[in-house]
Tab-separated table of C-alpha atoms and ligand atoms in Angstrom:
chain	number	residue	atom	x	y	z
A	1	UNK	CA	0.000	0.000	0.000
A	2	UNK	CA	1.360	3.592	-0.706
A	3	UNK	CA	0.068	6.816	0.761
A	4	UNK	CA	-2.332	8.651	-1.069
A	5	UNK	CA	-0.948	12.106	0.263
A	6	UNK	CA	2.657	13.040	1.647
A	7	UNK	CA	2.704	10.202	4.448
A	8	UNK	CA	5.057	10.091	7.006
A	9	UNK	CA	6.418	7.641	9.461
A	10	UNK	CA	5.833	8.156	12.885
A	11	UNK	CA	8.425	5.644	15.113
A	12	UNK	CA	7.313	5.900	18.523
A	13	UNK	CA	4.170	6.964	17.561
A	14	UNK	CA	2.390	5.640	20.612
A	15	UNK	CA	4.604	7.892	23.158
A	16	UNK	CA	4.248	11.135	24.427
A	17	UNK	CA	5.461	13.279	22.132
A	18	UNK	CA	5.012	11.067	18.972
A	19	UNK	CA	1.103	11.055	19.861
A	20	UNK	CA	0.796	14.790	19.643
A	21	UNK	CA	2.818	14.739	17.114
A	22	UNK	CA	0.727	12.246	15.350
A	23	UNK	CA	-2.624	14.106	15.832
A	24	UNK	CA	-0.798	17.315	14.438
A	25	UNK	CA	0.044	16.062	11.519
A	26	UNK	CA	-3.093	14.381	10.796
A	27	UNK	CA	-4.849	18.166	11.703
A	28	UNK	CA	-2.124	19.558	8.724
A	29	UNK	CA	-3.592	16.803	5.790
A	30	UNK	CA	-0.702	14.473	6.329
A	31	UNK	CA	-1.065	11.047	5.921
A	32	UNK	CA	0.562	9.159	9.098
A	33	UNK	CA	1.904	5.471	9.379
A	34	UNK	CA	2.649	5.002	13.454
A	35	UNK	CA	5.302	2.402	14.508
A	36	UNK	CA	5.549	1.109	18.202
A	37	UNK	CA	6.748	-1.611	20.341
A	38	UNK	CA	5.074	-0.336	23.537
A	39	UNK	CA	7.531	-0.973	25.195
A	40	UNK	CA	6.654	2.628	27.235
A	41	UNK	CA	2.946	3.067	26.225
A	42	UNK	CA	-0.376	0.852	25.466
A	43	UNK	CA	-2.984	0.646	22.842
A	44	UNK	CA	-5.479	2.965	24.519
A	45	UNK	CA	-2.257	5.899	23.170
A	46	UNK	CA	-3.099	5.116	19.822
A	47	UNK	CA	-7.156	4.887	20.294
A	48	UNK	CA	-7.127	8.156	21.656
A	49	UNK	CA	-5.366	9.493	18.580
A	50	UNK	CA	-7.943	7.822	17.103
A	51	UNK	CA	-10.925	9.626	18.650
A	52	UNK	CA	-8.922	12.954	18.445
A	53	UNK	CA	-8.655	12.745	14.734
A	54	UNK	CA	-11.743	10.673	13.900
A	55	UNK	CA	-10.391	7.844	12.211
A	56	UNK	CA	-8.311	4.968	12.706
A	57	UNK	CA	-4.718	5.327	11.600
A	58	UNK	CA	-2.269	2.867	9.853
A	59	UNK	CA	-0.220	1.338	13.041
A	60	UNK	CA	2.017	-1.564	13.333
A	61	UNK	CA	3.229	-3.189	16.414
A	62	UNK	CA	6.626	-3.085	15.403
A	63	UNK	CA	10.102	-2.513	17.793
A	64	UNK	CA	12.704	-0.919	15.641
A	65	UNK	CA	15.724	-2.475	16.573
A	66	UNK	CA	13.922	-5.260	14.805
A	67	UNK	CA	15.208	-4.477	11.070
A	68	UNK	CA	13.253	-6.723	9.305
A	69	UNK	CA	10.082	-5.777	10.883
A	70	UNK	CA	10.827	-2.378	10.239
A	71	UNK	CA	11.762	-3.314	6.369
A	72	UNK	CA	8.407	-4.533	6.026
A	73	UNK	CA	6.993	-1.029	7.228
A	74	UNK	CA	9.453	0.162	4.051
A	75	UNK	CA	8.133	-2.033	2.151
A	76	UNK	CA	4.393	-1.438	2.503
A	77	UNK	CA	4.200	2.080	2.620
A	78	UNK	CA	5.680	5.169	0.576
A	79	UNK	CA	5.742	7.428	2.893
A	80	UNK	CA	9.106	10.124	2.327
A	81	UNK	CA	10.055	11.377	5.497
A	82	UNK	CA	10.393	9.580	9.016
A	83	UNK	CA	9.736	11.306	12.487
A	84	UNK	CA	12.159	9.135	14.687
A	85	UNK	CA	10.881	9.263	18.097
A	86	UNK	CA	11.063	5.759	19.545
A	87	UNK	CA	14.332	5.487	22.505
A	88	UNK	CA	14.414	5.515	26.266
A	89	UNK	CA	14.317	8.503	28.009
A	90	UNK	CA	14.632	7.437	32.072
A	91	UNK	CA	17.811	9.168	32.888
A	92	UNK	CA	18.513	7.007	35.997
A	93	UNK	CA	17.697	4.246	34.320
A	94	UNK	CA	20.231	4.601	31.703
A	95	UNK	CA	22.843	5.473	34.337
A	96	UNK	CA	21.931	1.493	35.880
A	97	UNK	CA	21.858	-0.034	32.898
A	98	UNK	CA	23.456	1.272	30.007
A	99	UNK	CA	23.743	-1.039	27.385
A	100	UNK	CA	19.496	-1.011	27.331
A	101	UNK	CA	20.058	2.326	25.937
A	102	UNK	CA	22.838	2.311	23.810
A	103	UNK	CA	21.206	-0.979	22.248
A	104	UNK	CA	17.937	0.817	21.977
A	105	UNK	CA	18.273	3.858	21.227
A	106	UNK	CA	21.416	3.732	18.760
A	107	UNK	CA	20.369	0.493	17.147
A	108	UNK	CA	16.998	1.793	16.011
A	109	UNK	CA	18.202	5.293	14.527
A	110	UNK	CA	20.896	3.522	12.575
A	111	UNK	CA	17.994	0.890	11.196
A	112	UNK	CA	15.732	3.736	10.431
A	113	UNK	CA	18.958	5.747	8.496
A	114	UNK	CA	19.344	2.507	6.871
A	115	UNK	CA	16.363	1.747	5.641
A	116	UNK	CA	15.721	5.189	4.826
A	117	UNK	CA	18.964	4.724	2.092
A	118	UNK	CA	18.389	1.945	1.245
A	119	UNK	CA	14.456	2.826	-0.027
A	120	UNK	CA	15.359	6.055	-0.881
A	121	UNK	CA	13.135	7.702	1.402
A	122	UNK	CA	14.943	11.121	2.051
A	123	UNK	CA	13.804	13.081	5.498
A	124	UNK	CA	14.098	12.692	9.018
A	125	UNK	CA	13.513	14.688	11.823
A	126	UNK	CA	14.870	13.534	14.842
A	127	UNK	CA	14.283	13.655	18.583
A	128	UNK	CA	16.870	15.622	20.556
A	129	UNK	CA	17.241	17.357	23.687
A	130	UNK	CA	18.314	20.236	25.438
A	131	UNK	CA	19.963	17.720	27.590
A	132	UNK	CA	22.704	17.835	24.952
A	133	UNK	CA	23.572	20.934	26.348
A	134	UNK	CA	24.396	19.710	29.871
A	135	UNK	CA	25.814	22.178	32.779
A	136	UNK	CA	25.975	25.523	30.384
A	137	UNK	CA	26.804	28.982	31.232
A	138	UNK	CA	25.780	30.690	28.280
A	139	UNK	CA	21.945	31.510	28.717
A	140	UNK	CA	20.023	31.087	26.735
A	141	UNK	CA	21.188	28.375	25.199
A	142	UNK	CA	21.541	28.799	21.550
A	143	UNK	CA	22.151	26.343	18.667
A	144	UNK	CA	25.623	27.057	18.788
A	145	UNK	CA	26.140	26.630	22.386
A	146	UNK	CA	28.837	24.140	22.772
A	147	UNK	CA	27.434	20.840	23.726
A	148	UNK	CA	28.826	19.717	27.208
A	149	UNK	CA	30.193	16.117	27.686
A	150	UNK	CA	26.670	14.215	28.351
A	151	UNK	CA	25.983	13.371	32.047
A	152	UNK	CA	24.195	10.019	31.217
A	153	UNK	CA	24.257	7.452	29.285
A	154	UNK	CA	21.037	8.348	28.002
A	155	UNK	CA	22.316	11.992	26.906
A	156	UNK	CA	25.306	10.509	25.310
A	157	UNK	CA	22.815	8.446	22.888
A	158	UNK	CA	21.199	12.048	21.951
A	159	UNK	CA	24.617	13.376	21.167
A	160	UNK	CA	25.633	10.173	19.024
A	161	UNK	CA	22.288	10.236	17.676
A	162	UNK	CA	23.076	13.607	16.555
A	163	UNK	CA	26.490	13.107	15.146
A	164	UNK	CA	25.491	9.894	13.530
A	165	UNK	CA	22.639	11.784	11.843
A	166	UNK	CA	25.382	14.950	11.230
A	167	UNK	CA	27.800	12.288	9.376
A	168	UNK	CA	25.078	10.559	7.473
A	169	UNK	CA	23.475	13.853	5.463
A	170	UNK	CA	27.285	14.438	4.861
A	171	UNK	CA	27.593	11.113	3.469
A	172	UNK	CA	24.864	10.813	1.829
A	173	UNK	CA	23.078	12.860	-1.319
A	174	UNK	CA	20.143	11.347	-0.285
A	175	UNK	CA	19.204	11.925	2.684
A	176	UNK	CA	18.332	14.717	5.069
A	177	UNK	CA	18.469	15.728	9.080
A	178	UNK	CA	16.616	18.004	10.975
A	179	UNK	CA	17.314	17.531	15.114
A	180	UNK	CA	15.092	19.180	17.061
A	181	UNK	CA	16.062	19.853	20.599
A	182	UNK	CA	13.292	20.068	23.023
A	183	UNK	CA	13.228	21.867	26.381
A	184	UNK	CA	11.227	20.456	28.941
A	185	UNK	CA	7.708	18.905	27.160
A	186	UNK	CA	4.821	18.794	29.597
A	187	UNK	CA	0.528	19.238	29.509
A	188	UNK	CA	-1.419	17.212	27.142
A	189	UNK	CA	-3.827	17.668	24.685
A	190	UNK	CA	-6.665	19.918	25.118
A	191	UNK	CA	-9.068	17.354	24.726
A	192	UNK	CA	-7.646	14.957	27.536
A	193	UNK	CA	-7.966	12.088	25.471
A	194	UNK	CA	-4.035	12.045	25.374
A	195	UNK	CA	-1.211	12.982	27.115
A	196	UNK	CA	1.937	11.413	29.140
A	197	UNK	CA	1.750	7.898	30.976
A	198	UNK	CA	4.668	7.331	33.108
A	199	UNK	CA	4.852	4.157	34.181
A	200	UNK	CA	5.649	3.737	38.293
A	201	UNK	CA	7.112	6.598	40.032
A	202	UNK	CA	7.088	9.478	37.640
A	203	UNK	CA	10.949	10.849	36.820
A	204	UNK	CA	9.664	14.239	35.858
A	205	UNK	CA	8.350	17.330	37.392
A	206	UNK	CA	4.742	17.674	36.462
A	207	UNK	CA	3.861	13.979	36.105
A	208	UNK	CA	5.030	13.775	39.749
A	209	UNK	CA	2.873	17.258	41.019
A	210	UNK	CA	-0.457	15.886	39.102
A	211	UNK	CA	-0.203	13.044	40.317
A	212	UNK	CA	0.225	13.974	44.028
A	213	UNK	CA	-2.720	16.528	43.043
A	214	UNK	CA	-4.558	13.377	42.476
A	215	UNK	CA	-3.671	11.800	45.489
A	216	UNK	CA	-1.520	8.739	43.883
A	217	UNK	CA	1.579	10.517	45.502
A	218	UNK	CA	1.547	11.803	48.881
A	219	UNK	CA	4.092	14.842	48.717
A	220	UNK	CA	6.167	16.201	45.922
A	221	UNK	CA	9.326	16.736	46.988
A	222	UNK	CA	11.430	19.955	45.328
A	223	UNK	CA	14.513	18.960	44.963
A	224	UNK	CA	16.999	21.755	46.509
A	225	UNK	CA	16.175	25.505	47.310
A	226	UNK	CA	19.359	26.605	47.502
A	227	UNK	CA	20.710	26.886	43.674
A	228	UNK	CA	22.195	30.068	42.556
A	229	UNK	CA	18.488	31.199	41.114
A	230	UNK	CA	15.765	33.916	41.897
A	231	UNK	CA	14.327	31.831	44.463
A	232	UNK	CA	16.754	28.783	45.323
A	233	UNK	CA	14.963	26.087	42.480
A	234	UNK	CA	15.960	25.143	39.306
A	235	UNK	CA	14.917	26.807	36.154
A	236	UNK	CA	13.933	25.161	33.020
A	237	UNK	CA	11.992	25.746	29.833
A	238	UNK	CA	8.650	24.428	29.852
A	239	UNK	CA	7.415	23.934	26.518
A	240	UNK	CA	3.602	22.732	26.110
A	241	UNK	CA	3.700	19.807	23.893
A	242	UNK	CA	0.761	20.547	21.240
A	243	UNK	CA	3.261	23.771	20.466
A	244	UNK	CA	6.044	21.126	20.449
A	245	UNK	CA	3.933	18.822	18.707
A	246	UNK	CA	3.796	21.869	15.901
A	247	UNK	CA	7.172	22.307	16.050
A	248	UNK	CA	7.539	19.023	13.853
A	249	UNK	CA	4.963	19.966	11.376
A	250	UNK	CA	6.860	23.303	10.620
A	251	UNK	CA	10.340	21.442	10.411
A	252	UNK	CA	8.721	18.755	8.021
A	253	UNK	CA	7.105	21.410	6.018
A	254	UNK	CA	10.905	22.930	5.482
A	255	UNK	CA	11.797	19.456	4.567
A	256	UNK	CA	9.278	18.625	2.343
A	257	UNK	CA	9.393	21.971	0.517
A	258	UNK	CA	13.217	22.426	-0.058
A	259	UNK	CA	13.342	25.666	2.596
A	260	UNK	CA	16.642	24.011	4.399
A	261	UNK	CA	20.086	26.058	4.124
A	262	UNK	CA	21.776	22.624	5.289
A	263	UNK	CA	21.491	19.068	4.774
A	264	UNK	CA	21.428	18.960	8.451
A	265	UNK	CA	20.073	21.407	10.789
A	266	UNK	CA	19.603	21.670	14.560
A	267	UNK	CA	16.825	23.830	15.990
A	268	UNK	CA	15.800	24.752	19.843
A	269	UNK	CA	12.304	24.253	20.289
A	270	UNK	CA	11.442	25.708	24.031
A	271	UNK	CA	9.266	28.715	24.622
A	272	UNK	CA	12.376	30.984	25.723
A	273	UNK	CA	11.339	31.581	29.029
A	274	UNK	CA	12.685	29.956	32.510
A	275	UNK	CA	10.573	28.921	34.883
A	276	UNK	CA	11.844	27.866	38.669
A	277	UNK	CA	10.364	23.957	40.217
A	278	UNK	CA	8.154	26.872	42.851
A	279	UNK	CA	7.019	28.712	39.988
A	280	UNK	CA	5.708	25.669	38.219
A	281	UNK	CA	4.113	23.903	41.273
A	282	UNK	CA	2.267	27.084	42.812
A	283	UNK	CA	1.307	28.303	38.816
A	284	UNK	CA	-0.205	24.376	38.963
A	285	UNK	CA	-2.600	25.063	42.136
A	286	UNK	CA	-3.571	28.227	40.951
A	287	UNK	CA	-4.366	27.529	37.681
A	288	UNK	CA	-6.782	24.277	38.823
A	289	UNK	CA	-7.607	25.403	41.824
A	290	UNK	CA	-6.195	22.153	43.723
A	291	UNK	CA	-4.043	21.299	46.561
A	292	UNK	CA	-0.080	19.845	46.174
A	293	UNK	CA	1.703	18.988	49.194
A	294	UNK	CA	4.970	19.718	48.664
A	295	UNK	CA	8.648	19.589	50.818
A	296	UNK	CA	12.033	20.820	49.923
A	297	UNK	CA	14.750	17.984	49.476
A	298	UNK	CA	18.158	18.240	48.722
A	299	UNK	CA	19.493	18.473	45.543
A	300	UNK	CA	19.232	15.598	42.518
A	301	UNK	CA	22.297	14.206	41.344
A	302	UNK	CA	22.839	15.337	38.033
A	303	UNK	CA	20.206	18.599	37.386
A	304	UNK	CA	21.881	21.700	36.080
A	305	UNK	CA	20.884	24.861	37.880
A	306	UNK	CA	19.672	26.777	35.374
A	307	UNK	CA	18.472	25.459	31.535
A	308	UNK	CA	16.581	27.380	29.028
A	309	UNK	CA	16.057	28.041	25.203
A	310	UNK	CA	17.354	30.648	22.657
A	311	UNK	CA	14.037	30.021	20.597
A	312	UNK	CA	15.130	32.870	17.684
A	313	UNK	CA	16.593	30.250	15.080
A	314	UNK	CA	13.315	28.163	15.106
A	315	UNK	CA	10.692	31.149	15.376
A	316	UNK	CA	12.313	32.684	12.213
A	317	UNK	CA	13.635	29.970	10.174
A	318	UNK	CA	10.320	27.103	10.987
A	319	UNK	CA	8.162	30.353	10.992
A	320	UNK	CA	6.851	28.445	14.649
A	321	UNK	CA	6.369	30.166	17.671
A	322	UNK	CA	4.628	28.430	21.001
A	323	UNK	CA	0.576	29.965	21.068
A	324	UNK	CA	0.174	28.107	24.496
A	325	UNK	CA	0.408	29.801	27.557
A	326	UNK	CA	1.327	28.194	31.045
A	327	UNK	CA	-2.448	28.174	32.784
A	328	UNK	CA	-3.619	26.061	29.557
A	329	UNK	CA	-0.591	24.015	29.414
A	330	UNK	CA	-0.607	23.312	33.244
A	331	UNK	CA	-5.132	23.252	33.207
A	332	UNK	CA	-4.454	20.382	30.561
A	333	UNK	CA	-2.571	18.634	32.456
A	334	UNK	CA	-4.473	18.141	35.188
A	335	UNK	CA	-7.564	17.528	32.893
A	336	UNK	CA	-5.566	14.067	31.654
A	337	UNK	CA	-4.461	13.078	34.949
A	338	UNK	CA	-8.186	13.286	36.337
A	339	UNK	CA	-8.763	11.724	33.031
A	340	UNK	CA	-6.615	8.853	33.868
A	341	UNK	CA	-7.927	8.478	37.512
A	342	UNK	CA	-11.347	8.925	36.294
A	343	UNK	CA	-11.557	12.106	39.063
A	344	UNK	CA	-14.589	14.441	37.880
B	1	UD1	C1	14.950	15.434	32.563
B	1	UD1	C2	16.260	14.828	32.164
B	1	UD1	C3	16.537	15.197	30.731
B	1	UD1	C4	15.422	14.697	29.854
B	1	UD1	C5	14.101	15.253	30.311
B	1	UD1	C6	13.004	14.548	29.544
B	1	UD1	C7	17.626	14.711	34.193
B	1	UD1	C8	18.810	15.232	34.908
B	1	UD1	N1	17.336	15.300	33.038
B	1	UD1	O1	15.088	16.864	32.485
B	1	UD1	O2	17.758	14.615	30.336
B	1	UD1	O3	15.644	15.086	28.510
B	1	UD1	O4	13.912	14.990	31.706
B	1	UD1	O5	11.772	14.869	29.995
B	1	UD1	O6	16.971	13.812	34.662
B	1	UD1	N2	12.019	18.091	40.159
B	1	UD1	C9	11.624	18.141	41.469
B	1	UD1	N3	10.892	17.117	41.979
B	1	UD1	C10	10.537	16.026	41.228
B	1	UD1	C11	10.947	15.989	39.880
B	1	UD1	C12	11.703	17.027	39.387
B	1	UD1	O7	11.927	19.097	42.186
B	1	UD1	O8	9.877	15.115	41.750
B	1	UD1	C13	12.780	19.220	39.607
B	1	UD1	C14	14.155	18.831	39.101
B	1	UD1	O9	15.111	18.909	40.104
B	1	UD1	C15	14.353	19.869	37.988
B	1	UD1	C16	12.943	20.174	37.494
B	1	UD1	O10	12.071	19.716	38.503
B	1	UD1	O11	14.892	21.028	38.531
B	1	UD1	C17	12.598	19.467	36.202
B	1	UD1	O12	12.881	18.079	36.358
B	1	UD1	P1	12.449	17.029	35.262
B	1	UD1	O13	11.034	17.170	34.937
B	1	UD1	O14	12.931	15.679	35.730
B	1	UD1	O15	13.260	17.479	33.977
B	1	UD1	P2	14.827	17.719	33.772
B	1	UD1	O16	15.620	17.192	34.885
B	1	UD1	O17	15.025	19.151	33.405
C-alpha cells in the first residue's frame, strides 16, 4: 500500500510526544503510518489518537531495533520522510543499565537511516534534547552553544544520535536531518484524550505534582532551594507539547518543501522563558484550583541549575512560535491526569 498524500512515518508513535505529534500532523492533511513496540505506552495511546482525529490510523506493532520488521513497514508504505521518536528517556535508568540504551536507542536510529537509504526515502527529523547541552553557562542556550560532555548514558545516545545523523546527510546525497532539541515537554492535549503515561514513580516534574494533586503521591518533593536562582529552584523551559507537537509539522514542512540552508540542521524548540520547580508547582494550584503537598529535598544528582532556550533560530527559520500559555498548558494537564484516575 502507498500513501495517497505526503505520508510520514511516525516511530514511537504511541509515546508522548510522537502522539501529539501524530494528531498534528493528521490536523495539517498528512497522511501518518505510526510504529511502536510499547515498550513505554499501550494501545489505549493510539485509540485516543484515534478519537482525536476521527479515524483509525495505519499502526504496526513493530520494535525498531527489529530491522526486518521495520523493512516490512518500508516495504508497505511510501511514505518520504520519518519522524524518529522511539528510545528511552529514564535518565537514571540509563545510568543502571546502560547497554538497554545504547542498544535501543542507537540500534533503532541507525535501522531507520538505513532503511531510509536503502528505499530512498529522504527526510528525518529527529528527537533531541536540550539535555545535549548539559551544565551551560551561556543563557540562553543557543544552537551554537557548545554541547557539554553528556551526564548520562542516556544523553550521550542524543549526542551520538546527533552526530550519527550529522555524518550521514554528509555522506549521503540522499538523505536529510533536521534535530530538534526540546526543552522540557509537559501538559497534554486539550481534549484529555491524550497525554503522558509514566509508568511507576514518575521521573519528571509535572507527572510527579499531578499526580500527588490526584492523590496517587503523597508529597512532591522539590529537589533543593538553595541553587544560585531567583528563588533557590531550578529553572527550566517548559514547553507545552501541542506547540512542540507543531514544532515538527513546521520542520517537516521545510523538509518537504526544499526551505533548508543545510542538509542537516539543529533547531531549539522551548518557549524561551525559565521557569523555577516553585514557579511551576504554585502556577499548577492556581491555575486548577487544587491542593499539592509539597517539601524541599536536597538536591538531585545530576540537574543543572539553570536550563533554558534561545528560541530565535526556530521562530524565524520554521516560521513556529509556542501559542500556548502556562495556565492552559498546566489546566491540561491536570484535565488528563483526572482523566486517567477517572476524578470528575
Ligand atoms: C529530565 C532529564 C533530561 C530529559 C528530560 C526529559 C535529568 C537530569 N534530566 O530533564 O535529560 O531530557 O527529563 O523529559 O533527569 N524536580 C523536582 N521534583 C521532582 C521531579 C523534578 O523538584 O519530583 C525538579 C528537578 O530537580 C528539575 C525540574 O524539577 O529542577 C525538572 O525536572 P524534570 O522534569 O525531571 O526534567 P529535567 O531534569 O530538566
Amino acid at each position: 500500500m502507498s500513501c495517497n498524500r505526503e505520508c510520514v512515518l511516525v516511530s514511537g508513535g504511541a509515546g508522548y510526544i510522537g502522539t501529539h505529534t501524530t494528531v498534528a500532523l493528521i490536523e495539517a492533511g498528512y497522511d501518518v503510518v505510526v510504529v511502536d513496540n510499547f515498550s513505554n505506552s499501550d494501545a489505549s495511546a493510539i485509540s485516543g489518537v484515534e478519537k482525536i482525529v476521527g479515524r483509525k490510523i495505519a499502526f504496526h506493532q513493530v520494535d525498531t531495533c527489529d530491522r526486518d520488521a521495520l523493512k516490512r513497514v518500508f516495504e508497505q508504505h511510501g511514505f518520504n520522510s520519518v519522524i524518529h521518536f522511539a528510545a528511552f528517556k529514564a535518565v537514571g535508568e540509563s545510568v543502571a543499565d546502560p547497554l538497554k540504551y545504547y542498544q535501543n536507542n542507537l540500534v533503532s536510529f541507525m535501522n531507520i537511516l538505513d532503511l531510509m537509504k536503502e528505499y530512498q526515502r529522504p527526510n528525518v527529523l529527529f528527537s533531541s534534547s536540550a539535555t545535549v547541552y548539559g551544565d551551560t553557562d551561556t543563557l540562553p542556550v543557543t544552537e551554537e552553544s557548545p554541547r557539554q560532555p553528556a551526564m548520562s548514558p542516556y544523553g550521550n545516545t542524543k549526542q551520538i544520535a546527533e552526530d550519527v545523523l550529522r555524518d550521514c546527510c554528509r555522506a549521503y546525497d540522499a538523505i536529510y536531518g533536521i534535530a530538534l532539541r526540546y526543552f522540557n515537554p509537559i501538559g497534554a492535549h486539550p481534549s484529555a484524550l491524550i497525554g503522558e503515561l509514566p509508568r511507576g514513580v514518575p521521573n519528571n516534574l509535572l507527572p510527579y505534582v499531578t499526580q500527588t494533586a490526584a492523590g496517587v503521591r503523597q508529597c512532591l518533593s522539590i529537589f533543593g532551594n538553595d541553587y544560585d536562582t531567583p528563588d533557590g529552584t531550578c529553572l527550566r523551559d517548559y514547553i507545552d507539547v501541542v506547540d512542540l507537537a507543531r514544532a515538527h509539522v513546521a520542520a517537516l514542512a521545510r523538509m518537504l518543501h526544499h526551505g533548508m540552508k543545510d542538509k542537516y540542521e539543529i533547531f531549539n524548540v522551548g518557549t524561551g522563558n525559565p521557569v523555577s520547580v516553585l514557579e511551576l508547582v504554585n502556577s499548577f494550584i492556581e491555575a486548577n484550583g487544587v491542593d499539592v503537598p509539597f517539601k524541599i529535598s536536597g538536591r538531585r544528582q545530576g540537574d543543572v541549575p539553570a536550563v533554558w532556550a534561545d528560541t530565535a533560530l526556530a521562530n524565524k527559520e520554521l516560521g513556529w512560535k509556542t501559542e500556548r500559555n502556562l495556565t492552559q498548558t498546566l489546566r491540561a494537564a491536570w484535565a488528563w491526569e483526572k482523566h486517567l484516575r477517572n476524578i470528575d
